[in-house]
XYZ file of C-alpha atoms in Angstrom:
776
model
C 208.730 32.561 -69.956
C 212.255 31.850 -71.175
C 215.057 33.918 -72.588
C 214.722 36.635 -69.945
C 216.039 37.507 -66.532
C 213.309 37.319 -63.883
C 213.213 39.525 -60.792
C 210.185 39.998 -58.542
C 207.511 39.435 -61.170
C 209.386 41.467 -63.786
C 211.266 40.650 -66.987
C 214.430 42.363 -68.122
C 215.023 42.035 -71.854
C 218.606 42.571 -72.950
C 219.493 44.760 -75.964
C 218.537 43.268 -79.348
C 216.736 40.306 -77.756
C 213.103 39.291 -77.494
C 211.048 37.345 -74.923
C 208.394 34.880 -76.105
C 206.195 32.328 -74.378
C 202.995 30.331 -74.747
C 201.397 32.574 -72.133
C 202.069 35.559 -74.432
C 199.469 34.414 -76.924
C 196.118 35.889 -77.981
C 193.091 33.695 -77.406
C 191.984 34.319 -80.992
C 194.248 35.083 -83.966
C 194.068 38.672 -85.102
C 192.268 39.803 -81.959
C 193.814 40.442 -78.585
C 195.244 42.950 -76.181
C 198.424 43.042 -74.136
C 198.532 45.219 -71.011
C 201.871 45.695 -69.298
C 204.210 47.987 -67.389
C 207.616 48.933 -68.779
C 210.679 50.821 -67.644
C 213.234 51.961 -70.253
C 215.089 54.972 -71.560
C 213.668 54.380 -75.030
C 212.387 51.794 -77.520
C 209.822 49.740 -75.612
C 209.217 47.344 -78.488
C 206.447 44.774 -78.959
C 206.227 42.363 -81.888
C 203.056 40.565 -83.002
C 203.374 37.536 -85.299
C 201.792 34.175 -86.092
C 204.470 32.039 -84.424
C 206.875 32.778 -81.546
C 210.460 33.655 -82.365
C 213.742 32.899 -80.618
C 215.669 34.682 -77.904
C 217.818 36.483 -80.468
C 214.900 37.246 -82.776
C 214.854 40.817 -84.041
C 212.049 42.395 -85.992
C 214.489 44.050 -88.436
C 215.514 40.568 -89.649
C 212.009 39.088 -89.871
C 210.750 38.313 -93.392
C 207.383 36.875 -92.272
C 204.237 38.924 -91.738
C 204.178 40.791 -88.437
C 203.370 44.049 -86.668
C 205.899 45.995 -84.585
C 204.975 48.787 -82.144
C 207.797 50.941 -80.754
C 207.115 53.285 -77.857
C 209.759 55.979 -77.405
C 211.816 55.501 -80.557
C 214.348 58.107 -81.704
C 215.580 58.665 -78.146
C 212.119 58.665 -76.612
C 210.663 61.235 -78.989
C 208.414 59.276 -81.351
C 205.898 56.432 -81.643
C 206.279 54.017 -84.546
C 204.271 51.185 -86.068
C 205.846 48.885 -88.632
C 204.171 46.302 -90.846
C 206.421 43.511 -92.145
C 209.467 45.699 -91.494
C 208.144 48.818 -93.257
C 207.256 51.931 -91.248
C 203.595 52.910 -91.630
C 203.284 55.250 -88.608
C 205.954 57.618 -87.298
C 204.505 60.376 -85.091
C 205.789 62.718 -82.406
C 205.289 61.315 -78.895
C 207.650 62.909 -76.411
C 208.554 61.123 -73.198
C 206.542 57.915 -73.635
C 209.212 55.901 -71.801
C 210.533 56.355 -68.295
C 213.668 54.715 -66.868
C 213.116 55.799 -63.251
C 209.774 54.034 -62.758
C 207.454 51.570 -64.458
C 204.739 53.041 -66.681
C 201.545 51.201 -67.666
C 200.582 50.735 -71.327
C 198.234 48.642 -73.427
C 198.233 47.653 -77.099
C 195.136 46.171 -78.726
C 194.762 44.542 -82.135
C 191.296 43.922 -83.518
C 191.060 42.857 -87.179
C 193.884 45.189 -88.157
C 192.853 48.061 -85.914
C 195.893 48.775 -83.722
C 195.136 50.863 -80.638
C 197.784 52.087 -78.213
C 197.170 53.702 -74.852
C 198.467 54.442 -71.377
C 197.236 53.026 -68.086
C 196.139 49.669 -66.750
C 192.752 49.567 -68.462
C 192.565 48.927 -72.227
C 190.445 51.225 -74.373
C 191.042 54.139 -71.982
C 193.615 56.940 -72.273
C 194.004 56.252 -75.977
C 197.274 57.586 -77.474
C 197.008 56.492 -81.103
C 195.001 54.324 -83.487
C 195.834 53.010 -86.934
C 193.743 50.766 -89.185
C 195.672 48.398 -91.457
C 194.078 48.474 -94.937
C 195.306 44.884 -95.395
C 194.859 43.337 -91.926
C 197.000 40.427 -90.835
C 194.429 37.947 -89.428
C 197.036 35.509 -88.093
C 199.007 37.522 -85.528
C 198.735 35.717 -82.223
C 202.039 35.700 -80.307
C 203.433 38.745 -78.522
C 207.192 39.309 -78.297
C 208.658 41.689 -75.713
C 211.715 43.231 -77.297
C 214.251 46.056 -77.025
C 216.687 48.068 -79.109
C 220.101 49.138 -77.804
C 219.254 49.299 -74.076
C 217.693 47.006 -71.493
C 213.906 47.178 -71.147
C 212.102 46.066 -67.996
C 208.600 44.585 -68.262
C 206.208 43.532 -65.493
C 202.493 42.867 -64.779
C 202.002 41.497 -68.291
C 198.450 40.409 -69.102
C 197.000 38.978 -72.304
C 193.380 40.044 -72.575
C 190.571 39.784 -75.107
C 190.257 42.742 -77.434
C 187.081 44.743 -78.001
C 186.343 46.950 -80.995
C 186.425 50.692 -80.532
C 182.876 52.013 -80.540
C 183.892 55.104 -82.483
C 185.311 52.979 -85.276
C 182.729 50.241 -85.677
C 179.523 52.046 -84.961
C 179.637 53.835 -88.316
C 179.404 50.436 -90.006
C 176.126 49.560 -88.325
C 172.970 49.866 -90.368
C 170.082 50.829 -88.098
C 167.603 48.843 -90.130
C 169.454 45.601 -89.492
C 171.356 44.509 -86.392
C 173.264 41.245 -86.723
C 173.031 39.386 -83.447
C 175.314 36.384 -83.497
C 174.934 34.303 -80.373
C 173.487 30.831 -80.010
C 171.641 31.604 -76.755
C 168.042 32.618 -76.381
C 167.139 35.823 -74.600
C 165.944 35.805 -71.035
C 164.533 38.700 -69.080
C 164.703 39.981 -65.553
C 161.521 39.541 -63.555
C 161.900 42.932 -61.949
C 159.298 45.186 -63.555
C 160.996 48.260 -62.141
C 163.742 47.917 -64.753
C 161.323 47.633 -67.694
C 160.330 50.401 -70.017
C 156.552 50.819 -70.227
C 154.665 50.823 -73.497
C 153.143 54.101 -72.300
C 156.576 55.682 -72.768
C 156.082 55.314 -76.526
C 152.656 56.969 -76.662
C 152.821 59.523 -79.486
C 156.598 59.170 -79.485
C 158.766 59.263 -82.586
C 161.074 56.609 -81.096
C 160.792 53.514 -83.326
C 157.634 54.949 -84.921
C 156.730 53.610 -88.369
C 153.210 55.012 -88.800
C 151.516 58.411 -88.571
C 148.010 59.768 -88.273
C 147.126 63.073 -89.908
C 144.182 64.253 -87.859
C 141.610 67.077 -88.022
C 141.315 70.098 -90.248
C 144.575 71.415 -88.760
C 146.272 68.225 -90.101
C 148.106 67.482 -86.890
C 150.674 64.710 -87.327
C 150.677 62.018 -84.593
C 153.317 59.219 -84.620
C 152.454 55.596 -83.786
C 153.725 52.028 -84.169
C 152.219 49.486 -86.534
C 153.023 46.461 -84.381
C 151.129 47.972 -81.426
C 148.157 49.232 -83.400
C 147.661 46.056 -85.426
C 147.907 43.888 -82.305
C 145.061 45.923 -80.793
C 142.651 46.287 -83.695
C 142.305 46.473 -87.464
C 144.306 49.357 -88.897
C 144.372 49.307 -92.728
C 148.042 49.975 -93.403
C 147.943 47.648 -96.422
C 145.158 49.733 -97.993
C 146.472 53.214 -97.311
C 149.447 54.921 -98.868
C 152.505 53.647 -97.009
C 152.149 54.211 -93.276
C 149.882 57.279 -93.169
C 146.238 57.219 -92.075
C 144.262 60.405 -92.826
C 141.484 61.282 -90.348
C 140.227 64.738 -91.426
C 136.878 64.465 -89.619
C 138.326 63.280 -86.290
C 139.495 65.716 -83.630
C 142.849 65.227 -81.954
C 141.400 64.653 -78.416
C 139.447 61.663 -79.706
C 142.448 60.129 -81.459
C 144.590 60.778 -78.389
C 142.119 58.904 -76.180
C 142.114 55.980 -78.611
C 145.908 55.773 -78.653
C 146.185 56.325 -74.906
C 143.832 53.426 -74.308
C 145.835 51.173 -76.650
C 149.224 52.080 -75.175
C 148.271 52.267 -71.490
C 145.024 50.346 -71.007
C 143.063 53.360 -69.770
C 142.121 56.891 -70.811
C 139.716 59.694 -70.067
C 137.566 61.763 -72.388
C 134.972 64.514 -72.210
C 131.446 63.139 -71.982
C 130.342 64.901 -75.152
C 133.164 63.183 -77.133
C 132.330 59.665 -75.932
C 130.183 58.892 -79.003
C 132.991 60.020 -81.320
C 135.438 57.754 -79.468
C 132.980 54.853 -79.826
C 132.709 55.532 -83.537
C 136.510 55.709 -84.019
C 137.235 52.584 -81.962
C 134.498 50.734 -83.869
C 136.051 51.858 -87.165
C 139.424 50.386 -86.198
C 137.852 47.421 -84.378
C 139.521 48.032 -81.019
C 136.977 45.727 -79.411
C 137.822 46.209 -75.697
C 137.451 49.983 -76.079
C 134.213 49.581 -78.059
C 132.798 47.434 -75.279
C 133.944 49.889 -72.630
C 132.345 52.865 -74.421
C 129.075 51.012 -74.941
C 128.883 49.985 -71.278
C 129.440 53.559 -70.117
C 126.834 54.923 -72.543
C 124.285 52.348 -71.353
C 125.096 53.159 -67.737
C 124.642 56.872 -68.338
C 121.335 56.326 -70.183
C 120.025 54.169 -67.355
C 120.923 56.875 -64.856
C 119.447 59.475 -67.283
C 122.591 61.508 -66.867
C 123.826 61.375 -70.456
C 124.423 64.886 -71.755
C 126.727 66.952 -73.905
C 128.642 68.188 -70.894
C 132.411 68.555 -70.606
C 132.590 66.154 -67.669
C 135.578 63.795 -67.944
C 134.869 60.091 -68.074
C 137.459 57.463 -67.203
C 137.747 54.347 -69.335
C 139.770 51.277 -68.444
C 140.342 47.920 -70.083
C 138.883 46.352 -66.928
C 135.737 48.390 -66.694
C 135.825 51.328 -64.297
C 138.714 49.881 -62.272
C 142.412 50.544 -62.871
C 143.843 47.838 -65.038
C 146.135 45.426 -63.195
C 149.101 44.231 -65.213
C 151.375 41.275 -64.815
C 155.085 41.213 -65.443
C 154.763 41.814 -69.189
C 155.603 45.355 -70.346
C 152.878 45.108 -73.021
C 150.074 47.097 -71.410
C 146.598 47.793 -72.633
C 144.323 45.775 -74.922
C 147.150 44.292 -76.994
C 146.565 40.771 -78.263
C 149.671 38.768 -77.348
C 148.750 36.069 -79.890
C 148.968 38.640 -82.671
C 152.362 39.760 -81.391
C 153.483 36.148 -81.662
C 152.105 35.938 -85.202
C 154.003 39.088 -86.199
C 157.209 37.537 -84.886
C 156.501 34.337 -86.837
C 155.689 36.014 -90.157
C 157.966 39.054 -89.820
C 155.133 41.497 -90.349
C 155.989 45.128 -89.449
C 159.511 44.053 -88.393
C 162.341 46.591 -88.258
C 165.213 44.421 -87.000
C 166.685 41.170 -88.314
C 168.090 38.674 -85.805
C 170.868 36.336 -86.908
C 172.338 33.423 -84.962
C 175.730 31.877 -85.660
C 175.373 28.748 -87.720
C 171.665 29.315 -88.366
C 171.544 32.534 -90.379
C 168.414 34.673 -90.145
C 166.220 33.251 -87.375
C 163.696 36.033 -86.759
C 162.419 39.363 -87.962
C 161.721 41.248 -84.796
C 160.512 44.622 -83.582
C 162.803 47.111 -81.871
C 160.007 48.527 -79.742
C 159.052 45.129 -78.316
C 162.675 44.226 -77.568
C 163.463 47.589 -76.021
C 160.512 47.395 -73.625
C 162.560 45.106 -71.429
C 165.382 47.639 -70.954
C 165.502 51.441 -71.171
C 169.284 51.548 -71.753
C 168.967 48.881 -74.447
C 166.357 51.013 -76.175
C 168.584 54.088 -76.087
C 171.566 52.138 -77.338
C 169.714 50.439 -80.182
C 168.158 53.687 -81.286
C 170.915 56.254 -80.710
C 174.059 54.130 -80.768
C 175.194 55.379 -77.367
C 174.725 54.186 -73.817
C 173.629 56.533 -71.061
C 172.982 55.089 -67.617
C 172.952 56.715 -64.189
C 176.088 55.484 -62.415
C 174.000 54.842 -59.307
C 172.341 51.998 -61.216
C 175.589 50.177 -61.959
C 174.437 46.929 -60.338
C 170.759 46.905 -61.309
C 171.089 48.222 -64.858
C 174.596 48.144 -66.312
C 175.389 44.622 -65.154
C 172.024 43.298 -66.340
C 172.528 45.037 -69.657
C 175.992 43.517 -69.900
C 174.537 40.041 -69.413
C 171.934 40.758 -72.085
C 174.502 42.044 -74.565
C 176.587 38.938 -73.921
C 173.645 36.663 -74.674
C 173.036 38.407 -77.986
C 176.761 39.028 -78.684
C 176.152 42.756 -79.228
C 179.879 43.402 -79.051
C 179.806 47.187 -79.142
C 177.148 47.392 -76.429
C 179.083 44.887 -74.344
C 182.205 47.010 -74.699
C 180.325 50.161 -73.651
C 178.870 48.402 -70.602
C 182.297 47.160 -69.521
C 183.815 50.582 -70.086
C 181.189 52.395 -68.014
C 181.306 49.807 -65.244
C 185.082 50.219 -65.022
C 184.752 54.008 -64.957
C 182.363 54.026 -62.011
C 183.536 50.866 -60.254
C 183.874 51.283 -56.495
C 184.777 49.149 -53.509
C 181.061 48.969 -52.652
C 180.024 47.483 -56.020
C 183.029 45.373 -56.983
C 181.675 42.163 -55.401
C 178.316 42.275 -57.170
C 180.007 43.046 -60.490
C 182.441 40.165 -60.003
C 179.601 37.752 -59.308
C 178.053 38.623 -62.665
C 181.067 38.899 -64.952
C 182.890 35.802 -63.715
C 180.423 33.774 -65.793
C 181.052 35.779 -68.999
C 184.146 34.517 -70.858
C 184.355 37.650 -73.013
C 184.573 39.972 -69.985
C 187.969 38.839 -68.730
C 189.322 42.376 -68.812
C 186.535 43.687 -66.580
C 186.922 40.652 -64.342
C 190.645 41.355 -63.953
C 189.960 45.016 -63.162
C 187.459 43.957 -60.489
C 189.870 41.461 -58.971
C 192.591 44.094 -58.810
C 190.194 46.616 -57.265
C 189.168 44.060 -54.655
C 192.784 43.051 -53.974
C 193.994 46.633 -53.528
C 191.100 47.397 -51.142
C 191.052 43.984 -49.489
C 190.482 45.216 -45.937
C 187.474 47.303 -46.938
C 185.908 44.755 -49.309
C 186.037 42.003 -46.686
C 184.860 43.995 -43.662
C 182.424 46.670 -44.902
C 180.046 43.888 -45.974
C 180.115 40.132 -46.501
C 179.020 40.003 -50.153
C 182.405 38.513 -50.974
C 181.310 35.169 -49.528
C 179.075 34.803 -52.622
C 182.111 34.737 -54.927
C 183.088 31.338 -56.285
C 186.243 29.678 -54.979
C 188.286 30.257 -58.145
C 187.575 33.996 -58.123
C 188.325 34.391 -54.421
C 191.517 32.368 -54.859
C 192.638 34.648 -57.711
C 192.143 37.671 -55.459
C 194.131 36.110 -52.624
C 197.114 35.492 -54.893
C 196.859 38.772 -56.817
C 200.138 40.639 -57.159
C 198.530 43.892 -55.994
C 197.015 42.366 -52.869
C 197.124 45.084 -50.189
C 196.436 44.406 -46.524
C 197.303 46.091 -43.250
C 197.630 42.863 -41.281
C 197.920 39.229 -42.331
C 195.313 38.437 -39.689
C 192.766 40.173 -41.936
C 193.516 37.688 -44.727
C 192.994 34.819 -42.303
C 189.713 36.342 -41.075
C 188.460 36.781 -44.649
C 189.297 33.189 -45.624
C 187.527 31.765 -42.587
C 184.503 34.030 -43.188
C 184.311 32.900 -46.826
C 184.611 29.256 -45.838
C 181.810 29.713 -43.282
C 179.647 31.046 -46.134
C 177.413 33.168 -43.897
C 176.441 36.843 -43.951
C 178.431 37.578 -40.815
C 182.060 38.592 -40.439
C 184.111 36.099 -38.417
C 187.476 36.796 -36.845
C 189.793 33.834 -36.398
C 189.311 34.115 -32.636
C 185.535 33.788 -33.100
C 185.940 30.665 -35.230
C 188.344 29.310 -32.634
C 185.663 29.629 -29.938
C 183.051 27.943 -32.149
C 185.365 24.966 -32.600
C 185.063 24.247 -28.869
C 181.536 22.911 -29.420
C 181.427 22.232 -33.168
C 183.399 20.178 -35.660
C 185.062 21.693 -38.755
C 182.538 19.750 -40.860
C 179.666 21.475 -39.077
C 181.199 24.937 -39.338
C 182.429 24.899 -42.933
C 180.129 22.362 -44.547
C 180.775 21.927 -48.272
C 183.576 24.490 -48.168
C 185.705 22.480 -45.724
C 188.043 21.330 -48.487
C 188.587 24.969 -49.486
C 190.026 25.722 -46.031
C 193.154 23.724 -46.812
C 193.357 25.208 -50.306
C 193.083 28.860 -49.256
C 194.976 28.951 -45.948
C 198.422 28.837 -47.674
C 197.663 32.293 -49.083
C 197.921 33.706 -45.563
C 201.508 34.840 -44.983
C 201.816 33.535 -41.431
C 205.598 34.268 -41.288
C 204.786 37.989 -41.421
C 202.831 37.781 -38.150
C 204.327 38.585 -34.762
C 205.739 35.619 -32.830
C 203.388 36.107 -29.812
C 200.419 35.940 -32.200
C 201.780 32.768 -33.786
C 202.278 31.199 -30.351
C 198.668 32.000 -29.515
C 197.514 30.394 -32.765
C 199.657 27.341 -32.039
C 197.602 26.700 -28.881
C 194.235 27.326 -30.576
C 191.411 24.945 -31.454
C 192.022 25.832 -35.105
C 195.488 24.292 -34.850
C 194.111 21.235 -33.044
C 191.243 20.624 -35.474
C 192.642 21.751 -38.865
C 195.870 20.165 -40.032
C 196.722 22.785 -42.686
C 196.416 25.572 -40.121
C 198.616 23.695 -37.636
C 201.326 23.046 -40.240
C 201.400 26.632 -41.530
C 201.646 28.098 -38.030
C 204.429 25.685 -37.108
C 206.275 26.580 -40.306
C 206.006 30.290 -39.501
C 207.297 29.796 -35.943
C 210.237 27.804 -37.253
C 210.943 30.563 -39.768
C 210.942 33.213 -37.021
C 213.668 31.240 -35.196
C 215.815 30.797 -38.294
C 217.234 34.326 -38.034
C 219.783 35.300 -40.654
C 220.467 31.650 -41.526
C 217.318 31.323 -43.588
C 217.292 28.130 -45.675
C 216.367 28.275 -49.356
C 213.124 26.408 -48.593
C 211.786 29.720 -47.277
C 212.032 31.545 -50.610
C 208.399 31.147 -51.707
C 206.010 34.092 -51.651
C 204.552 33.108 -48.302
C 207.781 34.269 -46.636
C 208.024 37.553 -48.540
C 206.516 40.924 -47.678
C 203.669 41.866 -49.940
C 204.765 44.254 -52.655
C 202.065 46.743 -51.793
C 201.975 46.302 -48.027
C 201.372 49.336 -45.826
C 203.678 50.666 -43.139
C 201.899 51.139 -39.849
C 202.273 54.641 -38.388
C 200.686 54.205 -34.980
C 199.439 56.967 -32.692
C 201.120 56.839 -29.287
C 200.541 60.258 -27.756
C 199.654 63.833 -28.704
C 202.511 65.516 -30.539
C 204.550 62.332 -30.960
C 206.882 61.611 -33.891
C 204.972 58.617 -35.266
C 202.622 60.253 -37.800
C 202.805 60.467 -41.591
C 203.583 64.196 -41.651
C 206.579 63.741 -39.372
C 207.589 60.682 -41.437
C 207.453 62.822 -44.597
C 209.821 65.263 -42.886
C 212.432 62.486 -42.811
C 211.854 61.823 -46.541
C 210.049 58.699 -45.379
C 212.819 57.409 -43.151
C 215.837 58.416 -45.238
C 217.392 61.280 -43.204
C 216.991 63.626 -40.235
C 213.755 65.565 -39.934
C 213.217 68.862 -41.697
C 209.969 70.687 -42.431
C 208.254 68.463 -45.053
C 206.800 71.480 -46.880
C 210.266 72.988 -47.307
C 211.574 69.558 -48.319
C 208.753 69.403 -50.885
C 207.685 65.967 -49.670
C 204.121 67.116 -48.961
C 201.958 70.079 -49.936
C 199.797 72.087 -47.539
C 197.057 74.433 -48.794
C 194.595 76.659 -46.897
C 191.135 77.836 -47.883
C 192.387 81.440 -47.738
C 195.475 82.990 -49.387
C 198.860 82.553 -47.740
C 199.882 85.319 -45.351
C 201.909 85.889 -42.212
C 199.342 84.002 -40.129
C 198.226 81.574 -42.843
C 201.515 79.799 -43.443
C 201.418 76.213 -44.781
C 204.838 75.293 -43.429
C 203.822 76.471 -39.935
C 201.006 73.898 -39.773
C 203.454 70.993 -40.082
C 206.345 72.426 -38.097
C 207.149 71.191 -34.611
C 206.924 74.732 -33.199
C 203.930 76.192 -31.395
C 202.336 79.125 -33.226
C 200.472 81.853 -31.380
C 198.416 82.797 -34.432
C 197.802 80.318 -37.267
C 194.509 80.082 -39.089
C 192.757 79.353 -42.394
C 190.127 81.895 -43.354
C 186.735 81.177 -44.915
C 185.844 80.689 -48.570
C 182.629 79.857 -50.437
C 182.446 76.273 -51.692
C 179.299 74.914 -53.384
C 177.414 77.919 -52.050
C 178.446 77.269 -48.442
C 180.939 79.026 -46.197
C 183.860 76.746 -45.361
C 187.368 77.039 -43.860
C 189.950 74.296 -44.244
C 193.553 73.158 -44.136
C 194.438 70.489 -46.737
C 197.466 68.168 -46.860
C 198.622 66.339 -50.013
C 200.952 63.477 -49.024
C 202.146 63.017 -52.606
C 201.246 61.340 -55.870
C 202.971 58.077 -55.016
C 201.644 57.800 -51.449
C 198.406 56.800 -49.758
C 197.268 56.607 -46.151
C 194.472 54.630 -44.529
C 193.917 57.069 -41.685
C 192.809 55.643 -38.331
C 193.669 58.579 -36.065
C 194.507 62.277 -36.242
C 195.744 65.057 -33.972
C 195.288 68.836 -34.069
C 196.564 71.611 -31.838
C 194.785 74.866 -31.073
C 196.791 78.040 -31.728
C 197.104 80.788 -29.090
C 193.608 82.182 -29.688
C 190.326 81.386 -27.970
C 188.483 80.749 -31.255
C 187.684 77.087 -30.645
C 186.211 74.902 -33.384
C 182.994 73.086 -32.514
C 181.666 71.679 -35.816
C 184.140 70.302 -38.334
C 184.996 67.250 -40.401
C 188.108 65.306 -41.361
C 187.888 64.258 -45.006
C 189.938 62.166 -47.415
C 190.194 62.204 -51.196
C 192.166 60.580 -53.984
C 191.872 63.494 -56.425
C 191.471 66.572 -54.206
C 187.957 67.184 -55.546
C 185.691 64.359 -54.398
C 185.760 64.060 -50.618
C 184.832 61.258 -48.206
C 184.064 62.135 -44.601
C 186.238 60.134 -42.221
C 185.034 61.667 -38.948
C 182.289 64.276 -38.455
C 182.226 66.498 -35.363
C 179.029 68.357 -34.487
C 179.077 70.483 -31.348
C 182.325 68.890 -30.151
C 183.684 70.941 -27.204
C 186.885 68.922 -26.706
C 189.152 71.884 -27.458
C 188.737 74.570 -24.804
C 192.228 75.961 -24.086
C 194.775 77.847 -26.247
C 197.636 75.579 -27.330
C 195.680 72.413 -26.474
C 196.335 69.118 -28.292
C 193.403 66.828 -29.134
C 193.254 63.488 -30.941
C 190.423 61.329 -32.295
C 190.289 57.795 -33.769
C 188.773 57.016 -37.184
C 186.652 53.874 -36.992
C 184.542 51.747 -39.300
C 184.848 51.305 -43.073
C 186.271 54.828 -43.700
C 189.398 53.808 -41.774
C 190.033 51.115 -44.383
C 190.001 53.385 -47.444
C 193.331 54.796 -48.725
C 193.563 58.481 -49.624
C 196.174 60.902 -50.893
C 194.565 64.187 -49.799
C 193.280 65.006 -46.321
C 191.645 68.127 -44.973
C 190.205 69.432 -41.729
C 187.214 71.602 -42.678
C 185.230 73.917 -40.380
C 181.534 73.323 -41.098
C 180.048 75.663 -38.514
C 181.078 78.858 -36.699
C 183.696 78.528 -33.989
C 183.094 79.471 -30.350
C 184.791 82.316 -28.526
C 184.774 84.905 -31.301
C 182.170 86.757 -33.308
C 184.280 88.566 -35.872
C 186.548 85.557 -36.556
C 183.981 82.787 -36.084
C 184.870 81.190 -39.434
C 188.619 81.101 -38.872
C 190.012 77.566 -38.442
C 192.580 78.298 -35.726
C 194.875 75.280 -35.506
C 198.667 75.379 -35.641
C 199.418 71.654 -35.915
C 198.032 68.610 -37.759
C 199.200 65.011 -37.736
C 197.744 61.899 -39.371
C 198.224 58.237 -38.428
C 197.340 54.892 -39.917
C 198.650 52.566 -42.620
C 200.910 54.295 -45.124
C 202.427 53.318 -48.442
């Protein structure tokens, strides 16, 4: 990317200049999105045009067609959009730019719809939208420009653009959905995700026929495609889609419909003859046969009467009907369904395929049987899915919408997946979306999520070994890659190359190489070992560790490993005379690496709270609450003995407690620490100190949170009698996956009454708290 100064993955654009490049190009003219971070006092300016300009290009001098978006114009007070040099939008937007830190933005263009928002994820945190009445379909190149001051740009990504659901949905006609993909539909074999035909029994959803039954003229909805595939219903002879049945009672009609939609029903014995008559009238032959067999059986047993005894009828005699994988239950003739698809009879949706025009006249009900969310979306225009089903439903629905090119549904699926994406689901989502070219944005979000939680995603489970090599490689070289130790990167690469459902540490692989060859251990992924190992930053490891690796079987058997370790050892001996050959990323600290704050002893000066008291290593210690580097809050109001600054001071307090409150209907006492908006800690140990009282906690929990509302338990104590003396220190390690999750907020919460006091049993009596782990 020329015409700019580069510094640590960032671009600095000088006043009245513009940066262009082939990589700053939409995949499709008129449709694309640029996501980026910028730092400037004002006038973060982006230009969109058909061809790239020059270094000294300026939008004010451009006579060709183009769009210009200016964030923070008029001294960072307004947002402007210009078309071909003329201002079309000029609105108040105070403080959009920031010169002290980089802020994330995105700008999307989709057929003249210009959307502008904050944050890393397009189509979220929308700031402004404007629709060009005369869209420019040719804009493809993005220019990063400035006005009278330097503008810094970084983390620039060109992504596909998706239409805004709120804009495009109003243009959809429910009677005709244009599906424009050349692929045929496939379905999931899991019946648990299907919607049953029984769900539509007497439902108005997709209904196109009604019965008016009995003297009370009760209206009952139904579906022509279901009825006519089960019998002979004279919709061509009656007025429209209404069948009048004045002499039939509702219970009889209900039994008929229930049998058709579910394959079984029950009816009072005295109404059986009426059901036989009605099913004969509409020629529902399986039900006719079933009624006749029951009547004969009752006559043989001489038990036939006009009693109210309930009789059960099933499409397989008296036994429950057994269904296969098809969602079409009951006595429906599948051949008729096929005929209706062929001739378009009773259709309510037209299916188009690119290059082929209209290919089928289908039926919404039949299509929606394969997916409940698809049914809701097709019918209501909105997608509602339980976030717990992100893998089993949303991802499957995303694949389906991709096959049919239902763009709006695809956008909604991606949006909801991103909203509820977690470290536990990111691998399964990545496996699915990596094969969908139009989901690059979601794929990038998943890769970033994985990279920023690398330790957790590669140790909590081994699903990551199912990722393809290209995806795993992208994660390893991601700019936001965050790890506590480079050894964890090495372990993850070796585990992936082994391709098994077991986590391997490099020492474990080293032992296996005593009796096995690399070909036996890594199989088809052996070549990937040499490709991926350079992403481990060996020079960041301690020299004793490198010496140990130098003597290992890995070094003896794998050339790439041996060379990288030797290179790192040589680098460690270079000292201050570091040659220019060591300037590649492998020799640099990761941008988002954590600082290890290791527990040594109770009351030491190595924890994050003490570190905050030095303004994170900048000056001598002072109380971090008074320095406003952290915030401490108690469950009860502040008072003489509930003093936030006392909890983080280095002085022993005779009386220091947090009183109880009611939270979610439960009594709870807690002290909470906020380490700051720009900081996170992966906590692996913590220390508390009892105050001067004998009210000792026995049941409590240490929790972490990113927002101060949703809490994750890091260590649970139940009946823990460790603390038994006033003024006593006590420390506990945090182990397992919770120790690998970063949090901003931490709290110690009393979950049960304390020992040693009756009147103050719910007071959390600690006068000191310290947290340890990996901090950034």
